[in-house]
Amino acid sequence: MWRRRTGGARRSPEAAAAEPAPPVQPAEPPALTIDALGRKCPIPIIMLAERINQVAMGGVVAVLADDPAAFTDVPAWCRLKSHEHVGSYELPQGGWSIHVRRNY
Amino acid sequence: MAYLDAASTEPLHPAARDALLAAIDAGWADPARLYGTARRAQMLLERARAEVAELIGARPDEVSFTASGTQAVHLGVLGTLAGRRRTGTRLVAGAVEHSSVLHAGALHERDGGELEIVGVSRTGRVDADAFAEAVARPGTALACLQTANHEVGTLQPVEEAARACREAGVPLLVDAAQSVGRLPVPEGWSVLTASAHKWGGPAGVGVLALRKGVRWRSPLPEDERERRRVPGFENVPAIVAAAAALRARAEEAEAEGRRLSALVDKIRTEVPRRVPDVEVVGDAVLRLPHIVTFSCLYVEGEALLTELDKAGFAVSSGSSCTASTLRPSHVLEAMGVLTHGNVRVSLPRGASEDDVDRFLAVLPDIVRRIRSSLGVH
């Protein structure tokens, strides 16, 4: 809906889609993929919180989600829980693969 | 029922109720006509206009009454853009403006104009430097900034924005819907919009103030009402009541604001102390006196509102599942804070400490029950 966006804390999904595409492929393959496609928030976050300890320290979990709320909420969860949001990559079928690194 | 949703609509102020009942009898006639009852309606309308003008820092001839705050914004945005078409077609707005601003901007874009959105900090405050840079770009016809955010209460840097607009020769539309009647109106606006039901007036009255000298052309078909700025027969009794409410609020604002602000501080402090995994969002200091918003991890916003309603509390939420759309609040999204499990508490005039204490008492168990129903312990 909104073409240009300057400054500020973050970008909306539309703005992210309208601007130069982020790297399509993540640099590091995830150690675990959680399929939360079709699930509404907070379910994707709950699945992430339940399973992040299944990867080794420093490992990456990918959350596949298509609820627009997840695009904002997974990075916000990372900030609150002191894990690292590595990046969010668009999926060809819609939604994102949102990568999170386990920090502790 | 404890009503804690003043940011949606403030209950009718007793002064407005009295004025409304009197004006229904005295001010029903057509103020555009010349016989006695009509002249009385016109006198009531103009007296209300002078009163509202004084309270918002405008001249009476700069003030028009609209059918709503949303209509005031639509006319303010589109009319100023139309009036400045020869200067350019760029519109600048903050990312957390009310949807009426963003929807007017979207219409402007569909008509070939450009919309530049300026981002906000984690607390929801517009980046003043980025706003100044955006305003200074050539071809900017109008900039829009709210006085304070309607979902998280954060105050915006209106004075800095006004300075940047003045230097760039760009008019600034200030959407003061959430702050009029609660905080002084900031200076430096070219166009000011507000909504009476947010300050305790009746619904159906908005304010559109256009500073003398601002180029403006109505985006709607011509109509002679309200100095050709707003179409349709004025709702004189409601306008009279709106002015009475604003007068009464202005007198109470300082003391009542201080009292409500202390209650908001209590909620801001106590919610994270009593409920685990909660983020209180919005600026803790640069904020409206009556709004506080927080998000609870692992909780569905709709379930939270339903349970709070059952417990006797009327609050609202920016979570997507509570709205008619499937998108979460653009405000929370722009701030990059949790959009789920979101609750906005906004205290009306007269909200009691007892209501706040009872809210704080029931909240932890409600959140715990919802989490446990989702398997989170």
Coordinates of C-alpha atoms in Angstrom, one line a residue:
Chain A
M1 CA 0.0 0.0 0.0
W2 CA 2.8 2.5 0.9
R3 CA 5.6 3.0 -1.6
R4 CA 8.4 4.8 0.1
R5 CA 9.5 4.4 3.6
T6 CA 12.3 6.2 5.4
G7 CA 13.9 5.9 8.9
G8 CA 12.4 4.1 11.8
A9 CA 12.6 0.8 13.6
R10 CA 11.4 -1.7 11.0
R11 CA 9.6 -2.2 7.8
S12 CA 6.1 -3.7 7.2
P13 CA 5.7 -6.8 5.0
E14 CA 4.4 -4.6 2.2
A15 CA 7.3 -2.2 2.4
A16 CA 9.7 -5.1 2.6
A17 CA 8.1 -6.6 -0.5
A18 CA 8.2 -3.3 -2.4
E19 CA 11.8 -2.5 -1.6
P20 CA 15.0 -4.1 -3.0
A21 CA 14.6 -7.8 -2.2
P22 CA 16.6 -9.1 0.8
P23 CA 18.9 -12.1 0.1
V24 CA 16.6 -14.8 -1.2
Q25 CA 18.8 -17.6 0.2
P26 CA 19.9 -17.6 3.8
A27 CA 23.7 -17.8 4.4
E28 CA 23.3 -20.7 6.8
P29 CA 21.0 -23.7 6.4
P30 CA 18.7 -24.2 9.4
A31 CA 19.3 -27.1 11.8
L32 CA 15.5 -27.3 12.4
T33 CA 12.5 -26.2 10.3
I34 CA 9.1 -25.6 12.0
D35 CA 6.2 -25.6 9.7
A36 CA 3.6 -23.1 11.0
L37 CA 2.1 -22.4 7.6
G38 CA -1.7 -21.7 8.0
R39 CA -1.3 -21.2 11.7
K40 CA -2.3 -17.9 13.3
C41 CA -0.3 -16.0 15.9
P42 CA 0.5 -16.8 18.7
I43 CA 0.8 -20.4 17.6
P44 CA 4.0 -20.0 15.4
I45 CA 5.7 -18.3 18.4
I46 CA 4.5 -21.0 20.8
M47 CA 5.9 -23.7 18.4
L48 CA 9.2 -21.8 18.2
A49 CA 9.5 -21.3 22.0
E50 CA 8.7 -25.0 22.5
R51 CA 11.3 -26.3 20.1
I52 CA 14.2 -23.9 19.9
N53 CA 16.1 -25.9 22.6
Q54 CA 16.1 -28.9 20.2
V55 CA 19.0 -27.2 18.2
A56 CA 22.5 -26.8 19.5
M57 CA 23.7 -23.5 21.0
G58 CA 24.3 -21.2 18.1
G59 CA 22.2 -23.3 15.7
V60 CA 19.5 -21.8 13.5
V61 CA 15.7 -22.6 13.6
A62 CA 13.6 -21.7 10.5
V63 CA 9.9 -20.9 11.2
L64 CA 7.7 -21.2 8.1
A65 CA 4.7 -18.9 8.6
D66 CA 2.2 -17.0 6.5
D67 CA 0.3 -15.1 9.2
P68 CA 1.4 -11.5 8.6
A69 CA 1.6 -11.1 12.4
A70 CA 4.4 -13.6 12.5
F71 CA 6.6 -11.3 10.3
T72 CA 6.6 -8.8 13.2
D73 CA 6.2 -11.2 16.1
V74 CA 9.0 -13.6 15.6
P75 CA 11.7 -10.8 15.5
A76 CA 10.0 -9.2 18.5
W77 CA 10.1 -12.5 20.4
C78 CA 13.8 -12.8 19.6
R79 CA 14.4 -9.3 21.1
L80 CA 12.4 -10.1 24.2
K81 CA 14.0 -13.5 24.6
S82 CA 17.6 -12.4 23.7
H83 CA 17.8 -14.8 20.7
E84 CA 19.0 -13.5 17.3
H85 CA 16.7 -12.8 14.4
V86 CA 18.9 -13.8 11.5
G87 CA 16.6 -12.8 8.7
S88 CA 13.2 -13.3 7.1
Y89 CA 13.1 -14.8 3.6
E90 CA 10.1 -14.8 1.3
L91 CA 8.6 -18.2 0.3
P92 CA 7.6 -18.7 -3.3
Q93 CA 4.1 -19.9 -2.2
G94 CA 3.6 -16.8 0.1
G95 CA 4.7 -16.3 3.7
W96 CA 8.2 -16.3 5.0
S97 CA 11.0 -18.5 6.3
I98 CA 12.0 -16.6 9.5
H99 CA 15.4 -17.7 10.8
V100 CA 16.3 -17.5 14.5
R101 CA 19.6 -18.3 16.1
R102 CA 19.6 -19.9 19.5
N103 CA 21.7 -17.7 21.8
Y104 CA 21.5 -19.6 25.1
Chain B
M1 CA -18.6 -2.8 33.9
A2 CA -15.4 -0.7 34.0
Y3 CA -15.1 1.2 30.8
L4 CA -11.4 1.5 29.9
D5 CA -11.6 2.3 26.2
A6 CA -11.7 6.1 26.1
A7 CA -9.4 6.2 23.1
S8 CA -12.2 4.5 21.1
T9 CA -14.8 7.0 22.4
E10 CA -15.1 9.0 25.6
P11 CA -18.4 8.8 27.4
L12 CA -20.6 11.9 26.9
H13 CA -19.5 14.7 29.4
P14 CA -22.3 15.8 31.7
A15 CA -21.8 19.4 30.4
A16 CA -22.3 18.1 26.8
R17 CA -25.5 16.2 27.8
D18 CA -27.0 19.3 29.3
A19 CA -26.0 21.5 26.3
L20 CA -27.3 18.9 23.8
L21 CA -30.7 18.7 25.4
A22 CA -31.1 22.4 25.5
A23 CA -29.8 22.8 21.9
I24 CA -32.2 20.2 20.6
D25 CA -35.0 22.6 21.5
A26 CA -33.3 25.8 20.7
G27 CA -31.1 25.0 17.7
W28 CA -32.9 22.6 15.4
A29 CA -33.7 25.1 12.6
D30 CA -31.6 25.7 9.4
P31 CA -28.8 28.1 10.4
A32 CA -28.6 29.2 6.8
R33 CA -32.1 30.8 6.8
L34 CA -33.1 34.2 7.9
Y35 CA -36.2 33.9 10.2
G36 CA -35.9 34.0 14.0
T37 CA -35.5 30.3 14.8
A38 CA -32.9 30.0 12.1
R39 CA -31.0 33.0 13.4
R40 CA -31.0 31.4 16.8
A41 CA -29.6 28.2 15.4
Q42 CA -27.0 30.2 13.6
M43 CA -26.1 32.1 16.7
L44 CA -25.6 28.9 18.6
L45 CA -23.5 27.5 15.8
E46 CA -21.3 30.5 15.6
R47 CA -20.9 30.7 19.4
A48 CA -19.8 27.1 19.4
R49 CA -17.4 27.8 16.6
A50 CA -15.9 30.8 18.5
E51 CA -15.5 28.7 21.6
V52 CA -13.9 25.7 19.9
A53 CA -11.6 28.1 17.9
E54 CA -10.4 29.7 21.1
L55 CA -9.8 26.4 22.8
I56 CA -7.7 25.0 19.9
G57 CA -5.9 28.3 19.2
A58 CA -7.6 29.2 15.9
R59 CA -9.7 32.1 14.6
P60 CA -13.4 31.3 14.2
D61 CA -13.3 31.7 10.5
E62 CA -10.6 29.1 10.3
V63 CA -12.8 26.5 11.9
S64 CA -15.3 24.2 10.1
F65 CA -17.3 21.4 11.6
T66 CA -17.4 18.1 9.8
A67 CA -19.4 14.9 10.3
S68 CA -16.5 13.1 12.0
G69 CA -12.8 13.3 12.8
T70 CA -12.3 10.9 9.9
Q71 CA -14.1 13.2 7.5
A72 CA -12.0 16.2 8.8
V73 CA -8.8 14.2 8.0
H74 CA -10.0 13.2 4.6
L75 CA -11.0 16.8 3.7
G76 CA -7.9 18.2 5.3
V77 CA -5.5 15.9 3.4
L78 CA -7.2 15.7 0.0
G79 CA -8.3 19.4 0.0
T80 CA -4.8 20.7 0.8
L81 CA -3.2 18.3 -1.8
A82 CA -5.7 19.7 -4.3
G83 CA -5.0 23.3 -3.4
R84 CA -1.2 22.7 -3.8
R85 CA -1.3 20.6 -6.9
R86 CA 0.9 23.1 -8.9
T87 CA 3.6 22.8 -6.2
G88 CA 3.8 19.1 -6.3
T89 CA 2.1 15.8 -5.5
R90 CA 4.2 14.4 -2.7
L91 CA 2.5 13.6 0.6
V92 CA 4.6 12.8 3.7
A93 CA 3.1 11.0 6.7
G94 CA 4.3 9.2 9.8
A95 CA 4.0 5.4 9.8
V96 CA 1.7 5.3 12.8
E97 CA -0.9 7.9 11.7
H98 CA -4.6 7.1 12.0
S99 CA -5.9 4.9 9.2
S100 CA -7.9 8.0 7.9
V101 CA -4.6 9.7 7.0
L102 CA -3.1 6.6 5.5
H103 CA -6.3 5.7 3.5
A104 CA -6.5 9.3 2.2
G105 CA -2.8 8.9 1.2
A106 CA -3.6 5.6 -0.6
L107 CA -6.3 7.3 -2.6
H108 CA -3.9 10.1 -3.5
E109 CA -1.4 7.4 -4.7
R110 CA -4.2 5.8 -6.8
D111 CA -4.7 9.2 -8.4
G112 CA -1.0 9.3 -9.4
G113 CA 0.4 11.1 -6.3
E114 CA 3.3 10.0 -4.2
L115 CA 3.2 9.0 -0.5
E116 CA 6.3 8.9 1.6
I117 CA 5.9 7.1 5.0
V118 CA 8.4 8.2 7.7
G119 CA 9.2 5.4 10.1
V120 CA 9.0 5.4 13.9
S121 CA 11.2 4.2 16.8
R122 CA 10.5 1.2 18.9
T123 CA 8.4 3.5 21.1
G124 CA 6.3 4.7 18.2
R125 CA 7.8 8.2 17.9
V126 CA 8.4 9.5 14.4
D127 CA 12.0 10.0 13.5
A128 CA 12.1 13.9 13.4
D129 CA 15.2 14.1 11.3
A130 CA 13.9 11.6 8.7
F131 CA 10.6 13.6 8.7
A132 CA 12.4 16.9 8.1
E133 CA 14.4 15.3 5.3
A134 CA 11.3 13.9 3.7
V135 CA 9.5 17.3 3.9
A136 CA 12.4 19.1 2.4
R137 CA 12.4 17.0 -0.8
P138 CA 11.2 18.9 -3.8
G139 CA 7.5 18.6 -4.8
T140 CA 6.2 18.1 -1.3
A141 CA 2.6 19.4 -1.1
L142 CA 1.7 18.3 2.4
A143 CA 3.0 16.7 5.5
C144 CA 0.8 14.9 8.2
L145 CA 1.7 14.2 11.8
Q146 CA -0.5 13.3 14.7
T147 CA -0.1 14.9 18.1
A148 CA -0.1 11.6 19.8
N149 CA -0.6 8.0 18.8
H150 CA -4.1 6.5 19.2
E151 CA -2.9 3.0 20.0
V152 CA 0.1 3.4 22.2
G153 CA -0.2 7.0 23.4
T154 CA 3.3 8.1 22.3
L155 CA 3.6 11.9 21.7
Q156 CA 5.0 12.9 18.3
P157 CA 7.6 15.6 17.7
V158 CA 5.1 18.1 16.3
E159 CA 7.2 21.2 17.1
E160 CA 10.2 19.9 15.3
A161 CA 8.1 18.8 12.4
A162 CA 6.4 22.2 12.3
R163 CA 9.8 23.9 12.2
A164 CA 11.0 21.7 9.3
C165 CA 7.7 22.4 7.4
R166 CA 8.0 26.1 7.9
E167 CA 11.6 26.1 6.6
A168 CA 10.5 24.0 3.6
G169 CA 7.4 26.0 3.0
V170 CA 5.2 22.9 3.3
P171 CA 1.9 23.0 5.2
L172 CA 1.6 20.6 8.1
L173 CA -1.6 18.8 8.9
V174 CA -1.8 17.9 12.6
D175 CA -4.2 15.2 13.6
A176 CA -5.0 16.1 17.2
A177 CA -7.9 13.6 17.7
Q178 CA -6.4 11.9 20.7
S179 CA -5.0 15.0 22.5
V180 CA -7.6 17.8 22.2
G181 CA -9.2 18.3 25.5
R182 CA -6.4 16.5 27.3
L183 CA -3.2 18.4 26.3
P184 CA -2.6 21.9 24.9
V185 CA -2.8 22.0 21.1
P186 CA 0.8 22.5 19.8
E187 CA 1.6 25.5 17.6
G188 CA 2.8 25.5 14.1
W189 CA -0.1 23.6 12.3
S190 CA -1.5 24.7 9.0
V191 CA -4.4 22.3 9.1
L192 CA -5.7 20.8 12.4
T193 CA -8.2 18.0 12.7
A194 CA -10.0 16.7 15.8
S195 CA -13.0 14.6 16.8
A196 CA -15.6 15.6 19.4
H197 CA -16.5 12.1 20.7
K198 CA -12.9 11.6 21.7
W199 CA -13.1 14.6 24.2
G200 CA -16.5 13.7 25.6
G201 CA -18.7 15.4 23.0
P202 CA -21.3 13.5 21.0
A203 CA -20.4 11.4 17.9
G204 CA -20.9 13.0 14.5
V205 CA -18.9 16.2 15.1
G206 CA -15.3 16.6 13.7
V207 CA -13.2 19.7 13.5
L208 CA -11.3 20.9 10.5
A209 CA -9.3 24.1 11.0
L210 CA -7.5 25.7 8.1
R211 CA -4.9 28.4 8.9
K212 CA -5.6 31.6 7.0
G213 CA -3.5 31.6 3.8
V214 CA -3.3 27.8 3.4
R215 CA -4.3 26.8 -0.1
W216 CA -7.2 24.4 0.0
R217 CA -9.7 23.2 -2.5
S218 CA -12.6 20.9 -1.7
P219 CA -12.2 17.4 -3.1
L220 CA -16.0 17.0 -3.0
P221 CA -18.8 18.6 -5.0
E222 CA -19.6 22.2 -4.2
D223 CA -21.8 22.9 -1.3
E224 CA -22.3 26.3 0.5
R225 CA -22.2 25.0 4.1
E226 CA -19.3 25.7 6.5
R227 CA -17.7 28.3 4.2
R228 CA -17.8 25.8 1.3
R229 CA -15.5 23.4 3.1
V230 CA -17.9 20.7 4.4
P231 CA -21.0 19.6 2.6
G232 CA -24.3 19.1 4.3
F233 CA -26.5 20.5 7.0
E234 CA -24.7 21.1 10.2
N235 CA -25.8 19.1 13.3
V236 CA -26.1 22.3 15.4
P237 CA -27.2 20.6 18.7
A238 CA -24.3 18.2 18.6
I239 CA -21.9 20.9 17.7
V240 CA -23.1 23.0 20.7
A241 CA -22.7 20.0 22.9
A242 CA -19.2 19.3 21.5
A243 CA -18.1 22.9 22.4
A244 CA -19.6 22.6 25.9
A245 CA -17.7 19.4 26.5
L246 CA -14.5 20.9 25.2
R247 CA -14.8 23.9 27.4
A248 CA -15.4 21.7 30.4
R249 CA -12.6 19.3 29.6
A250 CA -10.1 22.2 29.1
E251 CA -10.9 23.4 32.6
E252 CA -10.4 19.9 34.1
A253 CA -7.6 18.8 31.8
E254 CA -4.6 19.6 34.0
A255 CA -5.8 18.1 37.2
E256 CA -7.6 15.1 35.6
G257 CA -4.6 14.4 33.3
R258 CA -2.3 14.3 36.3
R259 CA -4.5 11.9 38.1
L260 CA -5.0 9.6 35.1
S261 CA -1.3 9.7 34.2
A262 CA -0.5 8.4 37.7
L263 CA -2.9 5.5 37.1
V264 CA -1.3 4.8 33.8
D265 CA 2.1 4.7 35.5
K266 CA 0.7 2.2 37.9
I267 CA -0.4 -0.1 35.1
R268 CA 2.9 0.3 33.3
T269 CA 4.8 -0.7 36.4
E270 CA 2.5 -3.4 37.8
V271 CA 1.5 -5.4 34.7
P272 CA 5.1 -6.6 34.0
R273 CA 5.5 -7.2 37.7
R274 CA 2.4 -9.4 37.9
V275 CA 2.3 -11.1 34.5
P276 CA 5.4 -12.9 33.1
D277 CA 6.4 -12.4 29.4
V278 CA 4.7 -9.0 28.9
E279 CA 6.0 -6.1 26.9
V280 CA 4.6 -2.6 27.7
V281 CA 4.9 -0.7 24.5
G282 CA 4.9 3.1 23.8
D283 CA 6.9 5.8 25.4
A284 CA 6.9 5.8 29.2
V285 CA 7.3 9.5 29.5
L286 CA 6.5 11.3 26.2
R287 CA 2.9 10.0 26.2
L288 CA -0.7 10.9 26.5
P289 CA -2.0 10.9 30.1
H290 CA -4.6 8.2 29.6
I291 CA -3.4 5.5 27.3
V292 CA -1.3 2.4 28.1
T293 CA -0.7 -0.6 25.8
F294 CA 0.9 -3.9 26.5
S295 CA 1.3 -7.2 24.7
C296 CA 1.3 -10.7 26.4
L297 CA 3.4 -13.4 24.7
Y298 CA 1.7 -16.6 23.8
V299 CA -1.8 -15.2 24.2
E300 CA -4.5 -14.6 21.5
G301 CA -5.7 -11.0 21.7
E302 CA -9.3 -12.0 21.1
A303 CA -9.4 -14.5 23.9
L304 CA -7.9 -11.9 26.2
L305 CA -10.6 -9.3 25.3
T306 CA -13.4 -11.9 25.7
E307 CA -12.1 -12.9 29.1
L308 CA -11.6 -9.3 30.3
D309 CA -15.2 -8.5 29.1
K310 CA -16.5 -11.4 31.1
A311 CA -14.6 -10.1 34.1
G312 CA -16.3 -6.7 33.5
F313 CA -13.6 -4.7 31.7
A314 CA -14.0 -2.9 28.3
V315 CA -10.7 -2.6 26.7
S316 CA -9.5 -2.8 23.1
S317 CA -6.6 -4.5 21.1
G318 CA -4.5 -4.0 18.0
S319 CA -4.1 -7.7 17.5
S320 CA -5.1 -9.0 14.1
C321 CA -7.5 -11.6 15.3
T322 CA -9.7 -9.0 17.0
A323 CA -10.0 -6.8 13.9
S324 CA -12.1 -7.4 10.9
T325 CA -9.0 -7.6 8.8
L326 CA -6.4 -10.4 9.1
R327 CA -3.6 -7.8 9.4
P328 CA -2.3 -6.8 12.8
S329 CA -2.3 -3.1 13.7
H330 CA 0.0 -1.1 11.4
V331 CA 1.1 0.9 14.5
L332 CA 2.5 -2.2 16.3
E333 CA 3.9 -3.5 13.1
A334 CA 5.8 -0.2 12.4
M335 CA 7.1 -0.2 15.9
G336 CA 8.4 -3.7 15.6
V337 CA 6.7 -4.9 18.8
L338 CA 4.6 -7.9 19.5
T339 CA 1.3 -7.7 17.7
H340 CA -0.4 -10.6 19.4
G341 CA -1.9 -10.6 22.9
N342 CA -2.2 -6.9 22.7
V343 CA -4.4 -4.8 25.1
R344 CA -4.9 -1.1 25.0
V345 CA -6.2 0.4 28.3
S346 CA -7.4 4.0 27.9
L347 CA -8.8 5.8 30.9
P348 CA -11.9 8.0 30.6
R349 CA -12.5 11.0 32.7
G350 CA -13.3 9.9 36.2
A351 CA -11.8 6.4 35.9
S352 CA -11.2 5.3 39.4
E353 CA -8.1 3.8 41.1
D354 CA -10.4 1.0 42.2
D355 CA -11.1 0.1 38.6
V356 CA -7.4 0.0 37.8
D357 CA -6.6 -2.1 40.9
R358 CA -9.3 -4.6 40.1
F359 CA -8.0 -4.8 36.5
L360 CA -4.5 -5.5 37.8
A361 CA -5.9 -8.1 40.1
V362 CA -7.8 -10.1 37.5
L363 CA -5.3 -9.9 34.6
P364 CA -2.6 -12.3 35.8
D365 CA -5.1 -15.2 36.2
I366 CA -6.8 -14.5 32.9
V367 CA -3.5 -14.5 31.0
R368 CA -2.4 -17.7 32.8
R369 CA -5.6 -19.5 31.9
I370 CA -5.4 -18.6 28.2
R371 CA -1.7 -19.6 28.1
S372 CA -2.5 -22.9 29.7
S373 CA -5.3 -23.6 27.2
L374 CA -2.7 -23.2 24.4
G375 CA -0.4 -25.6 26.2
V376 CA 2.0 -22.9 27.5
H377 CA 2.8 -23.1 31.2

